[in-house]
mmCIF file of C-alpha atoms in Angstrom:
data_model
loop_
_atom_site.group_PDB
_atom_site.id
_atom_site.type_symbol
_atom_site.label_atom_id
_atom_site.label_comp_id
_atom_site.label_asym_id
_atom_site.label_seq_id
_atom_site.Cartn_x
_atom_site.Cartn_y
_atom_site.Cartn_z
ATOM 1 C CA MET L 1 -114.506 55.094 41.027
ATOM 2 C CA GLU L 2 -114.739 55.996 44.726
ATOM 3 C CA ALA L 3 -118.366 57.103 44.210
ATOM 4 C CA LEU L 4 -119.117 53.672 42.807
ATOM 5 C CA PHE L 5 -117.772 52.033 45.938
ATOM 6 C CA LEU L 6 -119.559 54.414 48.316
ATOM 7 C CA HIS L 7 -122.989 54.154 46.734
ATOM 8 C CA SER L 8 -122.929 50.424 46.066
ATOM 9 C CA SER L 9 -124.898 48.162 48.400
ATOM 10 C CA SER L 10 -122.824 45.127 47.418
ATOM 11 C CA PRO L 11 -120.999 43.390 50.294
ATOM 12 C CA CYS L 12 -118.178 42.471 47.923
ATOM 13 C CA PRO L 13 -114.859 44.311 48.088
ATOM 14 C CA PRO L 14 -114.194 47.073 45.551
ATOM 15 C CA SER L 15 -112.031 44.825 43.412
ATOM 16 C CA SER L 16 -115.084 42.692 42.640
ATOM 17 C CA LEU L 17 -116.953 45.733 41.385
ATOM 18 C CA ILE L 18 -114.031 46.734 39.227
ATOM 19 C CA PHE L 19 -113.815 43.309 37.625
ATOM 20 C CA SER L 20 -117.583 42.998 37.235
ATOM 21 C CA SER L 21 -117.628 46.148 35.146
ATOM 22 C CA SER L 22 -114.725 45.154 32.910
ATOM 23 C CA ARG L 23 -114.878 43.002 29.790
ATOM 24 C CA ARG L 24 -115.163 39.260 30.287
ATOM 25 C CA ILE L 25 -111.933 37.319 29.951
ATOM 26 C CA PRO L 26 -111.993 33.623 29.016
ATOM 27 C CA VAL L 27 -110.512 31.375 31.671
ATOM 28 C CA THR L 28 -108.569 28.192 30.921
ATOM 29 C CA ARG L 29 -109.740 25.568 33.383
ATOM 30 C CA ASN L 30 -107.749 22.712 34.747
ATOM 31 C CA LEU L 31 -109.208 19.487 36.040
ATOM 32 C CA ASP L 32 -109.473 20.450 39.692
ATOM 33 C CA ALA L 33 -110.973 23.869 39.039
ATOM 34 C CA SER L 34 -113.199 23.053 36.097
ATOM 35 C CA ARG L 35 -116.320 22.342 38.103
ATOM 36 C CA ILE L 36 -115.967 24.630 41.107
ATOM 37 C CA VAL L 37 -119.131 26.645 41.717
ATOM 38 C CA LYS L 38 -118.510 30.184 42.898
ATOM 39 C CA GLY L 39 -120.224 31.751 45.852
ATOM 40 C CA ARG L 40 -121.015 35.439 46.317
ATOM 41 C CA CYS L 41 -118.304 37.841 45.194
ATOM 42 C CA GLY L 42 -116.914 35.132 42.884
ATOM 43 C CA ARG L 43 -115.226 33.334 45.766
ATOM 44 C CA PRO L 44 -115.594 29.619 46.482
ATOM 45 C CA ASN L 45 -117.978 29.169 49.398
ATOM 46 C CA SER L 46 -118.249 26.134 51.652
ATOM 47 C CA THR L 47 -120.577 24.405 49.188
ATOM 48 C CA SER L 48 -118.240 24.979 46.245
ATOM 49 C CA LYS L 49 -115.292 23.706 48.276
ATOM 50 C CA SER L 50 -117.246 20.566 49.065
ATOM 51 C CA ILE L 51 -118.103 20.081 45.387
ATOM 52 C CA ALA L 52 -114.470 20.583 44.379
ATOM 53 C CA ALA L 53 -113.329 18.027 46.943
ATOM 54 C CA SER L 54 -115.952 15.583 45.680
ATOM 55 C CA VAL L 55 -114.767 16.063 42.091
ATOM 56 C CA ARG L 56 -111.161 15.448 43.089
ATOM 57 C CA GLU L 57 -112.123 12.306 44.990
ATOM 58 C CA SER L 58 -114.219 11.031 42.093
ATOM 59 C CA SER L 59 -111.321 11.578 39.684
ATOM 60 C CA ARG L 60 -108.870 9.882 42.046
ATOM 61 C CA LEU L 61 -111.092 6.832 42.395
ATOM 62 C CA ALA L 62 -111.567 6.559 38.624
ATOM 63 C CA ARG L 63 -107.819 6.960 38.089
ATOM 64 C CA ASP L 64 -106.953 4.346 40.713
ATOM 65 C CA ASP L 65 -109.454 1.932 39.181
ATOM 66 C CA LEU L 66 -107.785 2.260 35.777
ATOM 67 C CA LEU L 67 -104.271 1.942 37.174
ATOM 68 C CA GLY L 68 -105.296 -1.171 39.083
ATOM 69 C CA LEU L 69 -106.694 -2.791 35.936
ATOM 70 C CA ILE L 70 -103.543 -2.202 33.854
ATOM 71 C CA ALA L 71 -100.983 -2.879 36.600
ATOM 72 C CA ASP L 72 -100.327 -6.496 35.558
ATOM 73 C CA GLN L 73 -100.852 -6.095 31.816
ATOM 74 C CA GLU L 74 -97.188 -5.608 30.828
ATOM 75 C CA ARG L 75 -97.944 -2.336 29.049
ATOM 76 C CA GLY L 76 -100.661 -4.047 26.985
ATOM 77 C CA ILE L 77 -98.908 -7.280 26.011
ATOM 78 C CA ARG L 78 -101.144 -9.417 28.232
ATOM 79 C CA THR L 79 -104.280 -7.609 27.019
ATOM 80 C CA ILE L 80 -103.719 -8.803 23.449
ATOM 81 C CA GLY L 81 -106.374 -11.421 22.710
ATOM 82 C CA ASP L 82 -108.132 -10.891 26.042
ATOM 83 C CA GLU L 83 -111.262 -9.078 24.920
ATOM 84 C CA SER L 84 -112.860 -9.207 28.373
ATOM 85 C CA LYS L 85 -109.900 -7.491 30.013
ATOM 86 C CA ARG L 86 -109.640 -4.947 27.230
ATOM 87 C CA ALA L 87 -113.340 -4.114 27.613
ATOM 88 C CA GLN L 88 -112.856 -3.596 31.358
ATOM 89 C CA ILE L 89 -109.944 -1.249 30.753
ATOM 90 C CA VAL L 90 -111.755 0.698 28.044
ATOM 91 C CA ARG L 91 -114.749 1.177 30.368
ATOM 92 C CA ALA L 92 -112.385 2.526 33.031
ATOM 93 C CA ILE L 93 -110.819 4.844 30.434
ATOM 94 C CA ASP L 94 -114.255 6.113 29.416
ATOM 95 C CA ALA L 95 -115.122 6.750 33.072
ATOM 96 C CA LEU L 96 -111.941 8.738 33.527
ATOM 97 C CA GLY L 97 -112.679 10.572 30.292
ATOM 98 C CA ASP L 98 -115.982 11.660 31.808
ATOM 99 C CA GLU L 99 -114.012 13.128 34.709
ATOM 100 C CA GLY L 100 -111.896 15.085 32.243
ATOM 101 C CA LYS L 101 -114.788 16.252 30.103
ATOM 102 C CA ASP L 102 -114.704 19.959 29.174
ATOM 103 C CA THR L 103 -111.188 20.437 30.596
ATOM 104 C CA VAL L 104 -108.240 21.842 28.676
ATOM 105 C CA THR L 105 -105.476 19.266 28.245
ATOM 106 C CA THR L 106 -103.419 20.930 25.520
ATOM 107 C CA GLY L 107 -101.907 23.699 27.640
ATOM 108 C CA PRO L 108 -98.464 23.887 29.258
ATOM 109 C CA SER L 109 -99.238 20.914 31.533
ATOM 110 C CA LEU L 110 -99.153 18.669 28.453
ATOM 111 C CA SER L 111 -95.433 19.337 28.066
ATOM 112 C CA GLY L 112 -93.021 16.859 29.581
ATOM 113 C CA THR L 113 -91.671 13.334 29.357
ATOM 114 C CA TRP L 114 -94.520 10.848 29.501
ATOM 115 C CA ARG L 115 -93.861 7.131 30.118
ATOM 116 C CA MET L 116 -96.163 4.500 28.666
ATOM 117 C CA LEU L 117 -98.067 2.331 31.147
ATOM 118 C CA TRP L 118 -100.524 0.677 28.753
ATOM 119 C CA THR L 119 -101.562 0.896 25.108
ATOM 120 C CA THR L 120 -103.470 -0.876 22.357
ATOM 121 C CA GLU L 121 -101.106 0.368 19.637
ATOM 122 C CA LYS L 122 -99.980 -2.730 17.755
ATOM 123 C CA GLU L 123 -96.679 -1.378 16.410
ATOM 124 C CA GLN L 124 -95.346 -0.411 19.811
ATOM 125 C CA LEU L 125 -96.512 -3.649 21.397
ATOM 126 C CA PHE L 126 -94.859 -5.647 18.598
ATOM 127 C CA ILE L 127 -91.504 -3.979 19.273
ATOM 128 C CA ILE L 128 -91.808 -4.437 23.032
ATOM 129 C CA ARG L 129 -92.798 -8.071 22.643
ATOM 130 C CA ASN L 130 -90.134 -9.003 20.080
ATOM 131 C CA ALA L 131 -87.129 -6.893 21.066
ATOM 132 C CA ARG L 132 -85.458 -9.992 22.498
ATOM 133 C CA LEU L 133 -85.225 -11.404 18.964
ATOM 134 C CA PHE L 134 -82.677 -8.675 18.273
ATOM 135 C CA GLY L 135 -80.676 -9.448 21.392
ATOM 136 C CA THR L 136 -82.139 -6.711 23.543
ATOM 137 C CA LEU L 137 -85.133 -5.786 25.663
ATOM 138 C CA ALA L 138 -87.345 -2.745 25.364
ATOM 139 C CA GLY L 139 -86.938 -0.201 28.149
ATOM 140 C CA ASP L 140 -89.144 2.801 28.745
ATOM 141 C CA VAL L 141 -91.497 3.850 25.951
ATOM 142 C CA LEU L 142 -91.953 7.607 26.010
ATOM 143 C CA GLN L 143 -93.779 10.552 24.553
ATOM 144 C CA VAL L 144 -91.804 13.749 24.922
ATOM 145 C CA ILE L 145 -93.994 16.770 24.267
ATOM 146 C CA ASP L 146 -93.074 20.442 24.079
ATOM 147 C CA VAL L 147 -96.243 22.486 23.580
ATOM 148 C CA GLU L 148 -94.428 25.807 23.276
ATOM 149 C CA GLY L 149 -91.846 24.363 20.886
ATOM 150 C CA ARG L 150 -94.553 22.537 18.920
ATOM 151 C CA SER L 151 -92.703 19.224 18.997
ATOM 152 C CA LEU L 152 -93.381 15.596 19.868
ATOM 153 C CA ASN L 153 -90.896 12.726 20.103
ATOM 154 C CA ASN L 154 -92.126 9.142 20.299
ATOM 155 C CA VAL L 155 -89.315 7.153 21.901
ATOM 156 C CA ILE L 156 -88.569 3.483 22.551
ATOM 157 C CA THR L 157 -85.444 2.875 24.596
ATOM 158 C CA PHE L 158 -83.241 -0.223 24.468
ATOM 159 C CA PRO L 159 -80.918 -0.126 27.477
ATOM 160 C CA PRO L 160 -78.172 0.522 28.010
ATOM 161 C CA SER L 161 -77.628 2.827 25.008
ATOM 162 C CA GLY L 162 -80.061 1.996 22.202
ATOM 163 C CA VAL L 163 -83.021 4.120 21.216
ATOM 164 C CA PHE L 164 -85.515 4.473 18.398
ATOM 165 C CA PHE L 165 -87.346 7.757 18.152
ATOM 166 C CA VAL L 166 -89.637 9.542 15.736
ATOM 167 C CA ARG L 167 -89.738 13.323 15.633
ATOM 168 C CA SER L 168 -92.992 15.136 14.905
ATOM 169 C CA GLY L 169 -94.276 18.638 14.617
ATOM 170 C CA ILE L 170 -97.525 19.352 16.447
ATOM 171 C CA GLN L 171 -100.382 21.824 16.228
ATOM 172 C CA ILE L 172 -102.959 22.456 18.943
ATOM 173 C CA ALA L 173 -106.318 21.833 17.270
ATOM 174 C CA SER L 174 -108.754 22.114 20.196
ATOM 175 C CA PRO L 175 -108.838 22.102 24.004
ATOM 176 C CA GLN L 176 -108.042 18.357 23.975
ATOM 177 C CA ARG L 177 -106.810 17.527 20.451
ATOM 178 C CA VAL L 178 -103.291 17.739 19.053
ATOM 179 C CA ASN L 179 -102.508 17.243 15.366
ATOM 180 C CA PHE L 180 -99.095 15.813 14.505
ATOM 181 C CA ARG L 181 -96.971 15.115 11.444
ATOM 182 C CA PHE L 182 -93.862 12.906 11.505
ATOM 183 C CA THR L 183 -90.738 14.725 10.340
ATOM 184 C CA SER L 184 -87.864 12.246 10.872
ATOM 185 C CA ALA L 185 -86.928 8.980 12.545
ATOM 186 C CA VAL L 186 -83.663 7.692 14.001
ATOM 187 C CA LEU L 187 -82.418 4.307 15.212
ATOM 188 C CA ARG L 188 -79.388 4.904 17.424
ATOM 189 C CA GLY L 189 -76.948 2.627 19.187
ATOM 190 C CA SER L 190 -73.623 3.035 20.929
ATOM 191 C CA GLY L 191 -71.478 4.940 18.459
ATOM 192 C CA TRP L 192 -73.811 4.623 15.473
ATOM 193 C CA GLU L 193 -76.999 6.137 14.088
ATOM 194 C CA LEU L 194 -79.328 5.153 11.255
ATOM 195 C CA PRO L 195 -81.728 7.776 9.874
ATOM 196 C CA LEU L 196 -85.044 6.372 8.685
ATOM 197 C CA PRO L 197 -87.683 7.955 6.460
ATOM 198 C CA PRO L 198 -90.582 9.482 8.375
ATOM 199 C CA PHE L 199 -94.144 8.767 7.383
ATOM 200 C CA GLY L 200 -97.608 9.563 8.613
ATOM 201 C CA GLN L 201 -99.689 12.148 10.350
ATOM 202 C CA GLY L 202 -102.712 12.131 12.599
ATOM 203 C CA TRP L 203 -104.099 13.402 15.878
ATOM 204 C CA PHE L 204 -104.568 12.380 19.484
ATOM 205 C CA GLU L 205 -106.879 13.622 22.199
ATOM 206 C CA SER L 206 -105.826 13.720 25.830
ATOM 207 C CA ILE L 207 -109.195 12.996 27.419
ATOM 208 C CA TYR L 208 -107.796 13.129 30.947
ATOM 209 C CA LEU L 209 -104.722 14.790 32.424
ATOM 210 C CA ASP L 210 -103.621 15.448 35.978
ATOM 211 C CA ASP L 211 -100.349 15.794 37.862
ATOM 212 C CA MET L 212 -99.757 12.020 37.663
ATOM 213 C CA ILE L 213 -101.147 10.524 34.461
ATOM 214 C CA ARG L 214 -102.576 11.275 31.039
ATOM 215 C CA VAL L 215 -105.025 9.185 29.005
ATOM 216 C CA ALA L 216 -105.311 9.598 25.241
ATOM 217 C CA LYS L 217 -107.259 8.307 22.254
ATOM 218 C CA ASP L 218 -105.971 8.671 18.701
ATOM 219 C CA ILE L 219 -107.144 8.817 15.115
ATOM 220 C CA ARG L 220 -106.979 5.021 14.760
ATOM 221 C CA GLY L 221 -109.042 4.335 17.863
ATOM 222 C CA ASP L 222 -106.048 3.240 19.929
ATOM 223 C CA TYR L 223 -105.712 4.067 23.618
ATOM 224 C CA LEU L 224 -102.673 5.219 25.555
ATOM 225 C CA VAL L 225 -102.143 5.559 29.303
ATOM 226 C CA VAL L 226 -98.954 7.309 30.420
ATOM 227 C CA ASP L 227 -97.504 8.709 33.615
ATOM 228 C CA ARG L 228 -95.058 11.535 34.154
ATOM 229 C CA ALA L 229 -91.581 10.020 33.954
ATOM 230 C CA PRO L 230 -89.244 10.799 36.864
ATOM 231 C CA TYR L 231 -86.716 12.170 34.372
ATOM 232 C CA SER L 232 -86.593 14.304 31.209
ATOM 233 C CA TRP L 233 -85.562 12.549 28.006
ATOM 234 C CA LYS L 234 -83.244 14.408 25.645
ATOM 235 C CA GLU L 235 -81.931 13.372 22.254
#
């Protein structure tokens, strides 16, 4: 190996020669690193750093545009029946999806407690909108994902102590797609619990994910925008 270093005219350090002669190892890319162009010796040069900064800024602007559009939409309640507003939001989602294109969003960073900011899913919006008819108000609506444990909980809270949640098993299907199958459902109050029969299966694709938010599309064509909750939900 020393002879290789001594007779090589490459300006790169020996470690680069060692790695260049070994088998290629696939790299999982995150959003910030997915489009960085390497300079000589496989290290980011000034141009690649500039490109990376531009990508991050482009993603931030697209994210802020989406968050601004949904800020006053009451998690999607006010978007119902407003086709113009919905079209604006969907265009912003598509733009953010372009930023997340070719990135892996089904890795460990998918795990966590995600809090709904906006959705087109009719069932969830119906519950949020009509919870007052049952003498309560809907609190946080959550997706709790454990990639390693292959589990997903869809959760609607009813403060101070009520909760409805659906348990699911998940399978990673592609770099951005997760398949799920409902396994059980529970409606729980203070001192009581009502098991409900589970039903359904499907998939969702997280088309954009960063350290703040995640944007998903599902099998029914619904959209979901969530942020990372400041707490971890447990059953």
